[in-house]
Amino acid sequence: MSTKADPLAALGALPGVADSVDSVRKAVDRVYGHRIMRRRSNEVTAEAALRGARGSAALSGAEWALEEVRRRTDFSGEGDARVMGAALRLTAEAGQLLSIWRQSPMRVLARLHLVAAADADEAAGRPRLAGEPVEEPLIELELPDADEVAGRLEGLSQLIIAGGSAPALVTAAVVHGELAALRPFGSCNGLVARAAERIVLVGSGLDPKSICPAEAGHAELGRAAYVGALEAYVSGTPEGVAAWIAHCGKAVELGVRESTAVCEALQRGAA
């Protein structure tokens, strides 16, 4: 989809999108109204961060049991451990970048990639150049060339800086979809795209305490559904874009369900 041709605010009028936006808002309001949130919200936030990182890593091919992620302290190895470590670092870093996002989204994206790739990518922190390869095995869509990537990133950046009246879910879904489709970096694009979605959801005020891990919801919906919805988005049709936004909405609602369960568990423990 060309973000210049389809302003974010107009996407809210697509069939079914308003229903998704309304459903997400109601779900988020319910968990924020839980009695445990009045005195133990920091614990819910910490658990949501862990579950979100685990979900994002799973979508990038590293599936870890939650208790193993909780127990382990060293993720400096290769393969799955490196992916899980990158997801955890991104979750921690995202909260530090909220104040910068609306002024300089490209600076934030560069920082996210630098944090995710660490020393595994010599080009960490900058968009790929013409001819440079991309390591993103689970996303097999046609890869846009470097010139298209630069143009679309600039368009997306301008939309974010300009702001507007688009619902948070719509903006978050477009940011996520564009980054996953473009794969602007040589590695870790999926992880960065999902971290950027989280930044939008939190920074917009929809989920200010970061307790609704959409990444966990995306993982629960499964990689096949994730890729299928992303393909629909890339098609550029109104139906395809709406389907992707609805998919992201379901992911947020499943993230809400995760944190509601955490609230219930904390409440039982306090009883």
PDB file of C-alpha atoms in Angstrom:
ATOM      1  CA  MET A   1       0.000   0.000   0.000  1.00  0.00           C
ATOM      2  CA  SER A   2       1.172   3.511  -0.731  1.00  0.00           C
ATOM      3  CA  THR A   3       0.669   5.529   2.437  1.00  0.00           C
ATOM      4  CA  LYS A   4       0.753   8.732   0.380  1.00  0.00           C
ATOM      5  CA  ALA A   5      -2.220   7.556  -1.697  1.00  0.00           C
ATOM      6  CA  ASP A   6      -4.206   6.375   1.311  1.00  0.00           C
ATOM      7  CA  PRO A   7      -4.050   8.838   4.243  1.00  0.00           C
ATOM      8  CA  LEU A   8      -4.337   7.073   7.588  1.00  0.00           C
ATOM      9  CA  ALA A   9      -7.535   8.820   8.575  1.00  0.00           C
ATOM     10  CA  ALA A  10      -9.338   7.462   5.507  1.00  0.00           C
ATOM     11  CA  LEU A  11      -8.568   3.879   6.497  1.00  0.00           C
ATOM     12  CA  GLY A  12     -10.899   4.145   9.461  1.00  0.00           C
ATOM     13  CA  ALA A  13     -13.809   4.305   7.013  1.00  0.00           C
ATOM     14  CA  LEU A  14     -12.997   0.965   5.401  1.00  0.00           C
ATOM     15  CA  PRO A  15     -15.656  -1.724   5.916  1.00  0.00           C
ATOM     16  CA  GLY A  16     -15.227  -3.444   9.250  1.00  0.00           C
ATOM     17  CA  VAL A  17     -12.395  -1.229  10.497  1.00  0.00           C
ATOM     18  CA  ALA A  18     -14.604   0.899  12.743  1.00  0.00           C
ATOM     19  CA  ASP A  19     -15.921  -2.274  14.366  1.00  0.00           C
ATOM     20  CA  SER A  20     -12.368  -3.478  15.005  1.00  0.00           C
ATOM     21  CA  VAL A  21     -11.386  -0.112  16.482  1.00  0.00           C
ATOM     22  CA  ASP A  22     -14.434  -0.098  18.758  1.00  0.00           C
ATOM     23  CA  SER A  23     -13.896  -3.694  19.877  1.00  0.00           C
ATOM     24  CA  VAL A  24     -10.264  -3.038  20.733  1.00  0.00           C
ATOM     25  CA  ARG A  25     -11.095   0.107  22.674  1.00  0.00           C
ATOM     26  CA  LYS A  26     -13.701  -1.697  24.750  1.00  0.00           C
ATOM     27  CA  ALA A  27     -11.338  -4.587  25.470  1.00  0.00           C
ATOM     28  CA  VAL A  28      -8.540  -2.242  26.540  1.00  0.00           C
ATOM     29  CA  ASP A  29     -10.910  -0.223  28.737  1.00  0.00           C
ATOM     30  CA  ARG A  30     -12.046  -3.407  30.483  1.00  0.00           C
ATOM     31  CA  VAL A  31      -8.556  -4.523  31.476  1.00  0.00           C
ATOM     32  CA  TYR A  32      -7.616  -1.012  32.574  1.00  0.00           C
ATOM     33  CA  GLY A  33     -10.694  -1.058  34.787  1.00  0.00           C
ATOM     34  CA  HIS A  34      -9.599  -4.232  36.577  1.00  0.00           C
ATOM     35  CA  ARG A  35      -9.206  -3.617  40.305  1.00  0.00           C
ATOM     36  CA  ILE A  36      -5.654  -5.017  40.344  1.00  0.00           C
ATOM     37  CA  MET A  37      -4.562  -2.215  37.980  1.00  0.00           C
ATOM     38  CA  ARG A  38      -5.114   0.369  40.703  1.00  0.00           C
ATOM     39  CA  ARG A  39      -2.236  -0.886  42.831  1.00  0.00           C
ATOM     40  CA  ARG A  40      -0.175  -3.443  40.915  1.00  0.00           C
ATOM     41  CA  SER A  41      -0.068  -2.127  37.370  1.00  0.00           C
ATOM     42  CA  ASN A  42       3.747  -2.220  37.297  1.00  0.00           C
ATOM     43  CA  GLU A  43       3.668  -5.979  37.742  1.00  0.00           C
ATOM     44  CA  VAL A  44       1.161  -6.349  34.925  1.00  0.00           C
ATOM     45  CA  THR A  45       3.323  -4.169  32.685  1.00  0.00           C
ATOM     46  CA  ALA A  46       6.413  -6.261  33.419  1.00  0.00           C
ATOM     47  CA  GLU A  47       4.604  -9.501  32.664  1.00  0.00           C
ATOM     48  CA  ALA A  48       3.087  -8.071  29.487  1.00  0.00           C
ATOM     49  CA  ALA A  49       6.559  -7.056  28.308  1.00  0.00           C
ATOM     50  CA  LEU A  50       7.845 -10.578  28.833  1.00  0.00           C
ATOM     51  CA  ARG A  51       4.919 -12.179  27.037  1.00  0.00           C
ATOM     52  CA  GLY A  52       5.092  -9.676  24.209  1.00  0.00           C
ATOM     53  CA  ALA A  53       8.785 -10.333  23.639  1.00  0.00           C
ATOM     54  CA  ARG A  54       8.201 -14.064  23.688  1.00  0.00           C
ATOM     55  CA  GLY A  55       5.415 -13.707  21.110  1.00  0.00           C
ATOM     56  CA  SER A  56       7.476 -11.530  18.798  1.00  0.00           C
ATOM     57  CA  ALA A  57      10.402 -13.964  18.950  1.00  0.00           C
ATOM     58  CA  ALA A  58       8.064 -16.859  18.157  1.00  0.00           C
ATOM     59  CA  LEU A  59       6.914 -15.111  14.973  1.00  0.00           C
ATOM     60  CA  SER A  60      10.574 -14.796  14.008  1.00  0.00           C
ATOM     61  CA  GLY A  61      11.097 -18.526  14.478  1.00  0.00           C
ATOM     62  CA  ALA A  62      12.290 -18.717  18.088  1.00  0.00           C
ATOM     63  CA  GLU A  63       9.637 -20.474  20.160  1.00  0.00           C
ATOM     64  CA  TRP A  64      10.434 -20.554  23.867  1.00  0.00           C
ATOM     65  CA  ALA A  65       8.368 -21.642  26.836  1.00  0.00           C
ATOM     66  CA  LEU A  66       7.395 -18.653  28.944  1.00  0.00           C
ATOM     67  CA  GLU A  67       8.980 -20.112  32.078  1.00  0.00           C
ATOM     68  CA  GLU A  68      12.249 -20.671  30.228  1.00  0.00           C
ATOM     69  CA  VAL A  69      12.290 -17.030  29.120  1.00  0.00           C
ATOM     70  CA  ARG A  70      11.543 -15.992  32.683  1.00  0.00           C
ATOM     71  CA  ARG A  71      14.270 -18.210  34.143  1.00  0.00           C
ATOM     72  CA  ARG A  72      17.099 -17.657  31.712  1.00  0.00           C
ATOM     73  CA  THR A  73      19.397 -14.642  31.972  1.00  0.00           C
ATOM     74  CA  ASP A  74      21.858 -15.252  29.121  1.00  0.00           C
ATOM     75  CA  PHE A  75      20.598 -14.836  25.559  1.00  0.00           C
ATOM     76  CA  SER A  76      23.965 -14.099  24.012  1.00  0.00           C
ATOM     77  CA  GLY A  77      24.206 -17.338  22.050  1.00  0.00           C
ATOM     78  CA  GLU A  78      23.367 -18.020  18.434  1.00  0.00           C
ATOM     79  CA  GLY A  79      20.140 -19.014  16.667  1.00  0.00           C
ATOM     80  CA  ASP A  80      16.962 -18.960  18.748  1.00  0.00           C
ATOM     81  CA  ALA A  81      18.696 -17.537  21.810  1.00  0.00           C
ATOM     82  CA  ARG A  82      19.884 -14.531  19.815  1.00  0.00           C
ATOM     83  CA  VAL A  83      16.383 -13.920  18.435  1.00  0.00           C
ATOM     84  CA  MET A  84      14.841 -14.158  21.899  1.00  0.00           C
ATOM     85  CA  GLY A  85      17.473 -11.798  23.278  1.00  0.00           C
ATOM     86  CA  ALA A  86      16.787  -9.295  20.501  1.00  0.00           C
ATOM     87  CA  ALA A  87      13.055  -9.376  21.244  1.00  0.00           C
ATOM     88  CA  LEU A  88      13.661  -8.771  24.945  1.00  0.00           C
ATOM     89  CA  ARG A  89      16.032  -5.889  24.237  1.00  0.00           C
ATOM     90  CA  LEU A  90      13.530  -4.294  21.878  1.00  0.00           C
ATOM     91  CA  THR A  91      10.751  -4.524  24.436  1.00  0.00           C
ATOM     92  CA  ALA A  92      12.911  -2.751  26.990  1.00  0.00           C
ATOM     93  CA  GLU A  93      14.124  -0.143  24.501  1.00  0.00           C
ATOM     94  CA  ALA A  94      10.710   0.718  23.058  1.00  0.00           C
ATOM     95  CA  GLY A  95       9.595   2.395  26.256  1.00  0.00           C
ATOM     96  CA  GLN A  96      12.593   4.721  26.122  1.00  0.00           C
ATOM     97  CA  LEU A  97      11.746   5.969  22.632  1.00  0.00           C
ATOM     98  CA  LEU A  98       8.159   7.114  23.027  1.00  0.00           C
ATOM     99  CA  SER A  99       9.010  10.805  23.316  1.00  0.00           C
ATOM    100  CA  ILE A 100      11.092  10.706  20.129  1.00  0.00           C
ATOM    101  CA  TRP A 101       8.710   8.758  17.896  1.00  0.00           C
ATOM    102  CA  ARG A 102       6.396  11.575  16.798  1.00  0.00           C
ATOM    103  CA  GLN A 103       9.303  13.953  16.107  1.00  0.00           C
ATOM    104  CA  SER A 104      11.730  11.542  14.432  1.00  0.00           C
ATOM    105  CA  PRO A 105      10.318   8.109  13.588  1.00  0.00           C
ATOM    106  CA  MET A 106      13.282   7.235  11.362  1.00  0.00           C
ATOM    107  CA  ARG A 107      15.661   7.868  14.241  1.00  0.00           C
ATOM    108  CA  VAL A 108      13.598   5.510  16.385  1.00  0.00           C
ATOM    109  CA  LEU A 109      13.528   2.803  13.728  1.00  0.00           C
ATOM    110  CA  ALA A 110      17.294   3.065  13.312  1.00  0.00           C
ATOM    111  CA  ARG A 111      17.737   2.716  17.065  1.00  0.00           C
ATOM    112  CA  LEU A 112      15.395  -0.274  17.225  1.00  0.00           C
ATOM    113  CA  HIS A 113      17.338  -2.061  14.513  1.00  0.00           C
ATOM    114  CA  LEU A 114      20.649  -1.258  16.155  1.00  0.00           C
ATOM    115  CA  VAL A 115      19.386  -2.723  19.431  1.00  0.00           C
ATOM    116  CA  ALA A 116      17.914  -5.804  17.775  1.00  0.00           C
ATOM    117  CA  ALA A 117      20.818  -6.644  15.478  1.00  0.00           C
ATOM    118  CA  ALA A 118      23.567  -5.714  17.943  1.00  0.00           C
ATOM    119  CA  ASP A 119      26.875  -6.940  16.510  1.00  0.00           C
ATOM    120  CA  ALA A 120      25.276  -9.497  14.179  1.00  0.00           C
ATOM    121  CA  ASP A 121      24.775  -7.030  11.314  1.00  0.00           C
ATOM    122  CA  GLU A 122      27.508  -4.683  10.100  1.00  0.00           C
ATOM    123  CA  ALA A 123      24.823  -2.396   8.650  1.00  0.00           C
ATOM    124  CA  ALA A 124      22.852  -2.223  11.894  1.00  0.00           C
ATOM    125  CA  GLY A 125      20.921   1.002  12.290  1.00  0.00           C
ATOM    126  CA  ARG A 126      20.575   2.029   8.661  1.00  0.00           C
ATOM    127  CA  PRO A 127      18.202   1.047   5.834  1.00  0.00           C
ATOM    128  CA  ARG A 128      19.631  -1.373   3.304  1.00  0.00           C
ATOM    129  CA  LEU A 129      21.296  -0.134   0.145  1.00  0.00           C
ATOM    130  CA  ALA A 130      20.740  -1.381  -3.394  1.00  0.00           C
ATOM    131  CA  GLY A 131      21.888  -4.961  -3.776  1.00  0.00           C
ATOM    132  CA  GLU A 132      22.222  -5.682  -0.067  1.00  0.00           C
ATOM    133  CA  PRO A 133      20.586  -8.948   1.042  1.00  0.00           C
ATOM    134  CA  VAL A 134      17.824  -9.306   3.611  1.00  0.00           C
ATOM    135  CA  GLU A 135      17.674 -12.112   6.133  1.00  0.00           C
ATOM    136  CA  GLU A 136      13.980 -12.514   6.966  1.00  0.00           C
ATOM    137  CA  PRO A 137      13.167 -16.172   6.228  1.00  0.00           C
ATOM    138  CA  LEU A 138       9.579 -16.232   7.508  1.00  0.00           C
ATOM    139  CA  ILE A 139       8.384 -13.368   5.272  1.00  0.00           C
ATOM    140  CA  GLU A 140       8.599 -14.488   1.666  1.00  0.00           C
ATOM    141  CA  LEU A 141       6.825 -11.599  -0.030  1.00  0.00           C
ATOM    142  CA  GLU A 142       8.431  -9.867  -2.975  1.00  0.00           C
ATOM    143  CA  LEU A 143      11.197  -7.617  -1.688  1.00  0.00           C
ATOM    144  CA  PRO A 144      10.899  -3.924  -2.665  1.00  0.00           C
ATOM    145  CA  ASP A 145      14.092  -2.360  -3.969  1.00  0.00           C
ATOM    146  CA  ALA A 146      16.067   0.164  -1.951  1.00  0.00           C
ATOM    147  CA  ASP A 147      14.671   3.190  -3.780  1.00  0.00           C
ATOM    148  CA  GLU A 148      11.074   2.133  -3.111  1.00  0.00           C
ATOM    149  CA  VAL A 149      11.940   1.449   0.507  1.00  0.00           C
ATOM    150  CA  ALA A 150      13.419   4.932   0.919  1.00  0.00           C
ATOM    151  CA  GLY A 151      10.396   6.608  -0.647  1.00  0.00           C
ATOM    152  CA  ARG A 152       7.832   4.715   1.364  1.00  0.00           C
ATOM    153  CA  LEU A 153       9.731   5.162   4.622  1.00  0.00           C
ATOM    154  CA  GLU A 154       9.801   8.902   3.971  1.00  0.00           C
ATOM    155  CA  GLY A 155       6.069   8.906   3.304  1.00  0.00           C
ATOM    156  CA  LEU A 156       5.365   6.918   6.457  1.00  0.00           C
ATOM    157  CA  SER A 157       7.590   9.201   8.496  1.00  0.00           C
ATOM    158  CA  GLN A 158       5.764  12.296   7.230  1.00  0.00           C
ATOM    159  CA  LEU A 159       2.401  10.816   8.161  1.00  0.00           C
ATOM    160  CA  ILE A 160       3.569  10.041  11.684  1.00  0.00           C
ATOM    161  CA  ILE A 161       5.089  13.481  12.207  1.00  0.00           C
ATOM    162  CA  ALA A 162       1.962  15.177  10.833  1.00  0.00           C
ATOM    163  CA  GLY A 163      -0.256  13.233  13.214  1.00  0.00           C
ATOM    164  CA  GLY A 164      -3.956  13.263  12.471  1.00  0.00           C
ATOM    165  CA  SER A 165      -7.227  11.797  13.593  1.00  0.00           C
ATOM    166  CA  ALA A 166      -6.659   8.159  12.654  1.00  0.00           C
ATOM    167  CA  PRO A 167      -7.412   5.680  15.464  1.00  0.00           C
ATOM    168  CA  ALA A 168      -4.368   4.240  17.206  1.00  0.00           C
ATOM    169  CA  LEU A 169      -5.130   0.744  15.952  1.00  0.00           C
ATOM    170  CA  VAL A 170      -5.129   1.933  12.328  1.00  0.00           C
ATOM    171  CA  THR A 171      -1.844   3.812  12.674  1.00  0.00           C
ATOM    172  CA  ALA A 172      -0.190   0.927  14.518  1.00  0.00           C
ATOM    173  CA  ALA A 173      -1.344  -1.585  11.905  1.00  0.00           C
ATOM    174  CA  VAL A 174      -0.066   0.534   9.014  1.00  0.00           C
ATOM    175  CA  VAL A 175       3.306   1.116  10.678  1.00  0.00           C
ATOM    176  CA  HIS A 176       3.640  -2.600  11.374  1.00  0.00           C
ATOM    177  CA  GLY A 177       2.457  -3.597   7.906  1.00  0.00           C
ATOM    178  CA  GLU A 178       4.700  -1.164   6.039  1.00  0.00           C
ATOM    179  CA  LEU A 179       7.826  -2.188   7.932  1.00  0.00           C
ATOM    180  CA  ALA A 180       7.133  -5.894   7.578  1.00  0.00           C
ATOM    181  CA  ALA A 181       6.385  -5.515   3.874  1.00  0.00           C
ATOM    182  CA  LEU A 182       9.337  -3.242   3.104  1.00  0.00           C
ATOM    183  CA  ARG A 183      11.911  -5.067   5.245  1.00  0.00           C
ATOM    184  CA  PRO A 184      14.048  -1.921   5.233  1.00  0.00           C
ATOM    185  CA  PHE A 185      16.927  -3.447   7.177  1.00  0.00           C
ATOM    186  CA  GLY A 186      19.195  -6.366   6.461  1.00  0.00           C
ATOM    187  CA  SER A 187      17.834  -8.344   9.419  1.00  0.00           C
ATOM    188  CA  CYS A 188      15.368  -8.326  12.315  1.00  0.00           C
ATOM    189  CA  ASN A 189      12.640  -6.533  10.335  1.00  0.00           C
ATOM    190  CA  GLY A 190       9.761  -8.472  11.851  1.00  0.00           C
ATOM    191  CA  LEU A 191      11.010  -7.794  15.374  1.00  0.00           C
ATOM    192  CA  VAL A 192      11.418  -4.096  14.604  1.00  0.00           C
ATOM    193  CA  ALA A 193       7.980  -3.865  12.959  1.00  0.00           C
ATOM    194  CA  ARG A 194       6.260  -5.367  15.986  1.00  0.00           C
ATOM    195  CA  ALA A 195       8.203  -3.128  18.380  1.00  0.00           C
ATOM    196  CA  ALA A 196       7.117  -0.097  16.342  1.00  0.00           C
ATOM    197  CA  GLU A 197       3.500  -1.248  16.539  1.00  0.00           C
ATOM    198  CA  ARG A 198       3.882  -1.392  20.322  1.00  0.00           C
ATOM    199  CA  ILE A 199       5.321   2.149  20.390  1.00  0.00           C
ATOM    200  CA  VAL A 200       2.305   3.483  18.482  1.00  0.00           C
ATOM    201  CA  LEU A 201      -0.216   1.717  20.703  1.00  0.00           C
ATOM    202  CA  VAL A 202       1.452   3.003  23.871  1.00  0.00           C
ATOM    203  CA  GLY A 203       2.364   6.482  22.643  1.00  0.00           C
ATOM    204  CA  SER A 204      -1.111   7.117  21.239  1.00  0.00           C
ATOM    205  CA  GLY A 205      -2.649   6.736  24.673  1.00  0.00           C
ATOM    206  CA  LEU A 206      -4.607   3.607  23.779  1.00  0.00           C
ATOM    207  CA  ASP A 207      -2.384   1.487  26.025  1.00  0.00           C
ATOM    208  CA  PRO A 208      -0.325   3.989  28.051  1.00  0.00           C
ATOM    209  CA  LYS A 209       0.881   1.452  30.629  1.00  0.00           C
ATOM    210  CA  SER A 210       1.882  -1.054  27.912  1.00  0.00           C
ATOM    211  CA  ILE A 211      -0.195  -3.894  29.318  1.00  0.00           C
ATOM    212  CA  CYS A 212      -1.780  -5.153  26.083  1.00  0.00           C
ATOM    213  CA  PRO A 213       0.967  -7.142  24.276  1.00  0.00           C
ATOM    214  CA  ALA A 214      -0.189  -7.319  20.669  1.00  0.00           C
ATOM    215  CA  GLU A 215       2.911  -9.395  19.891  1.00  0.00           C
ATOM    216  CA  ALA A 216       1.578 -12.181  22.094  1.00  0.00           C
ATOM    217  CA  GLY A 217      -1.719 -11.980  20.235  1.00  0.00           C
ATOM    218  CA  HIS A 218      -0.021 -12.160  16.843  1.00  0.00           C
ATOM    219  CA  ALA A 219       1.831 -15.257  17.979  1.00  0.00           C
ATOM    220  CA  GLU A 220      -1.357 -16.874  19.273  1.00  0.00           C
ATOM    221  CA  LEU A 221      -3.080 -16.284  15.943  1.00  0.00           C
ATOM    222  CA  GLY A 222      -0.174 -18.137  14.333  1.00  0.00           C
ATOM    223  CA  ARG A 223       2.465 -17.504  11.704  1.00  0.00           C
ATOM    224  CA  ALA A 224       0.281 -18.687   8.836  1.00  0.00           C
ATOM    225  CA  ALA A 225      -2.470 -16.222   9.725  1.00  0.00           C
ATOM    226  CA  TYR A 226       0.112 -13.479  10.245  1.00  0.00           C
ATOM    227  CA  VAL A 227       1.690 -13.992   6.830  1.00  0.00           C
ATOM    228  CA  GLY A 228      -1.715 -14.331   5.173  1.00  0.00           C
ATOM    229  CA  ALA A 229      -2.951 -11.069   6.662  1.00  0.00           C
ATOM    230  CA  LEU A 230       0.290  -9.350   5.675  1.00  0.00           C
ATOM    231  CA  GLU A 231      -0.117 -10.587   2.108  1.00  0.00           C
ATOM    232  CA  ALA A 232      -3.605  -9.090   2.106  1.00  0.00           C
ATOM    233  CA  TYR A 233      -2.158  -5.763   3.255  1.00  0.00           C
ATOM    234  CA  VAL A 234       0.523  -5.820   0.568  1.00  0.00           C
ATOM    235  CA  SER A 235      -2.151  -6.375  -2.085  1.00  0.00           C
ATOM    236  CA  GLY A 236      -3.125  -2.739  -1.533  1.00  0.00           C
ATOM    237  CA  THR A 237      -6.838  -3.392  -1.955  1.00  0.00           C
ATOM    238  CA  PRO A 238      -9.243  -1.787   0.530  1.00  0.00           C
ATOM    239  CA  GLU A 239     -10.390  -5.273   1.547  1.00  0.00           C
ATOM    240  CA  GLY A 240      -6.812  -6.417   2.070  1.00  0.00           C
ATOM    241  CA  VAL A 241      -5.829  -3.406   4.149  1.00  0.00           C
ATOM    242  CA  ALA A 242      -8.998  -3.745   6.230  1.00  0.00           C
ATOM    243  CA  ALA A 243      -8.266  -7.438   6.787  1.00  0.00           C
ATOM    244  CA  TRP A 244      -4.775  -6.601   8.070  1.00  0.00           C
ATOM    245  CA  ILE A 245      -6.106  -3.931  10.430  1.00  0.00           C
ATOM    246  CA  ALA A 246      -8.713  -6.383  11.732  1.00  0.00           C
ATOM    247  CA  HIS A 247      -5.984  -8.986  12.222  1.00  0.00           C
ATOM    248  CA  CYS A 248      -3.952  -6.496  14.262  1.00  0.00           C
ATOM    249  CA  GLY A 249      -7.085  -5.680  16.249  1.00  0.00           C
ATOM    250  CA  LYS A 250      -7.570  -9.348  17.111  1.00  0.00           C
ATOM    251  CA  ALA A 251      -3.931  -9.504  18.193  1.00  0.00           C
ATOM    252  CA  VAL A 252      -4.423  -6.575  20.584  1.00  0.00           C
ATOM    253  CA  GLU A 253      -7.555  -8.180  22.014  1.00  0.00           C
ATOM    254  CA  LEU A 254      -5.687 -11.428  22.602  1.00  0.00           C
ATOM    255  CA  GLY A 255      -2.968  -9.409  24.294  1.00  0.00           C
ATOM    256  CA  VAL A 256      -5.657  -7.900  26.501  1.00  0.00           C
ATOM    257  CA  ARG A 257      -6.810 -11.409  27.364  1.00  0.00           C
ATOM    258  CA  GLU A 258      -3.249 -12.315  28.394  1.00  0.00           C
ATOM    259  CA  SER A 259      -3.034  -9.373  30.771  1.00  0.00           C
ATOM    260  CA  THR A 260      -6.530  -9.959  32.117  1.00  0.00           C
ATOM    261  CA  ALA A 261      -5.392 -13.458  33.065  1.00  0.00           C
ATOM    262  CA  VAL A 262      -2.341 -11.940  34.760  1.00  0.00           C
ATOM    263  CA  CYS A 263      -4.594  -9.566  36.713  1.00  0.00           C
ATOM    264  CA  GLU A 264      -6.805 -12.457  37.786  1.00  0.00           C
ATOM    265  CA  ALA A 265      -3.791 -14.473  38.916  1.00  0.00           C
ATOM    266  CA  LEU A 266      -2.422 -11.558  40.935  1.00  0.00           C
ATOM    267  CA  GLN A 267      -5.828 -11.020  42.494  1.00  0.00           C
ATOM    268  CA  ARG A 268      -6.097 -14.664  43.521  1.00  0.00           C
ATOM    269  CA  GLY A 269      -2.633 -14.493  45.046  1.00  0.00           C
ATOM    270  CA  ALA A 270      -3.569 -11.415  47.045  1.00  0.00           C
ATOM    271  CA  ALA A 271      -6.824 -12.864  48.289  1.00  0.00           C
TER     272      ALA A 271
END
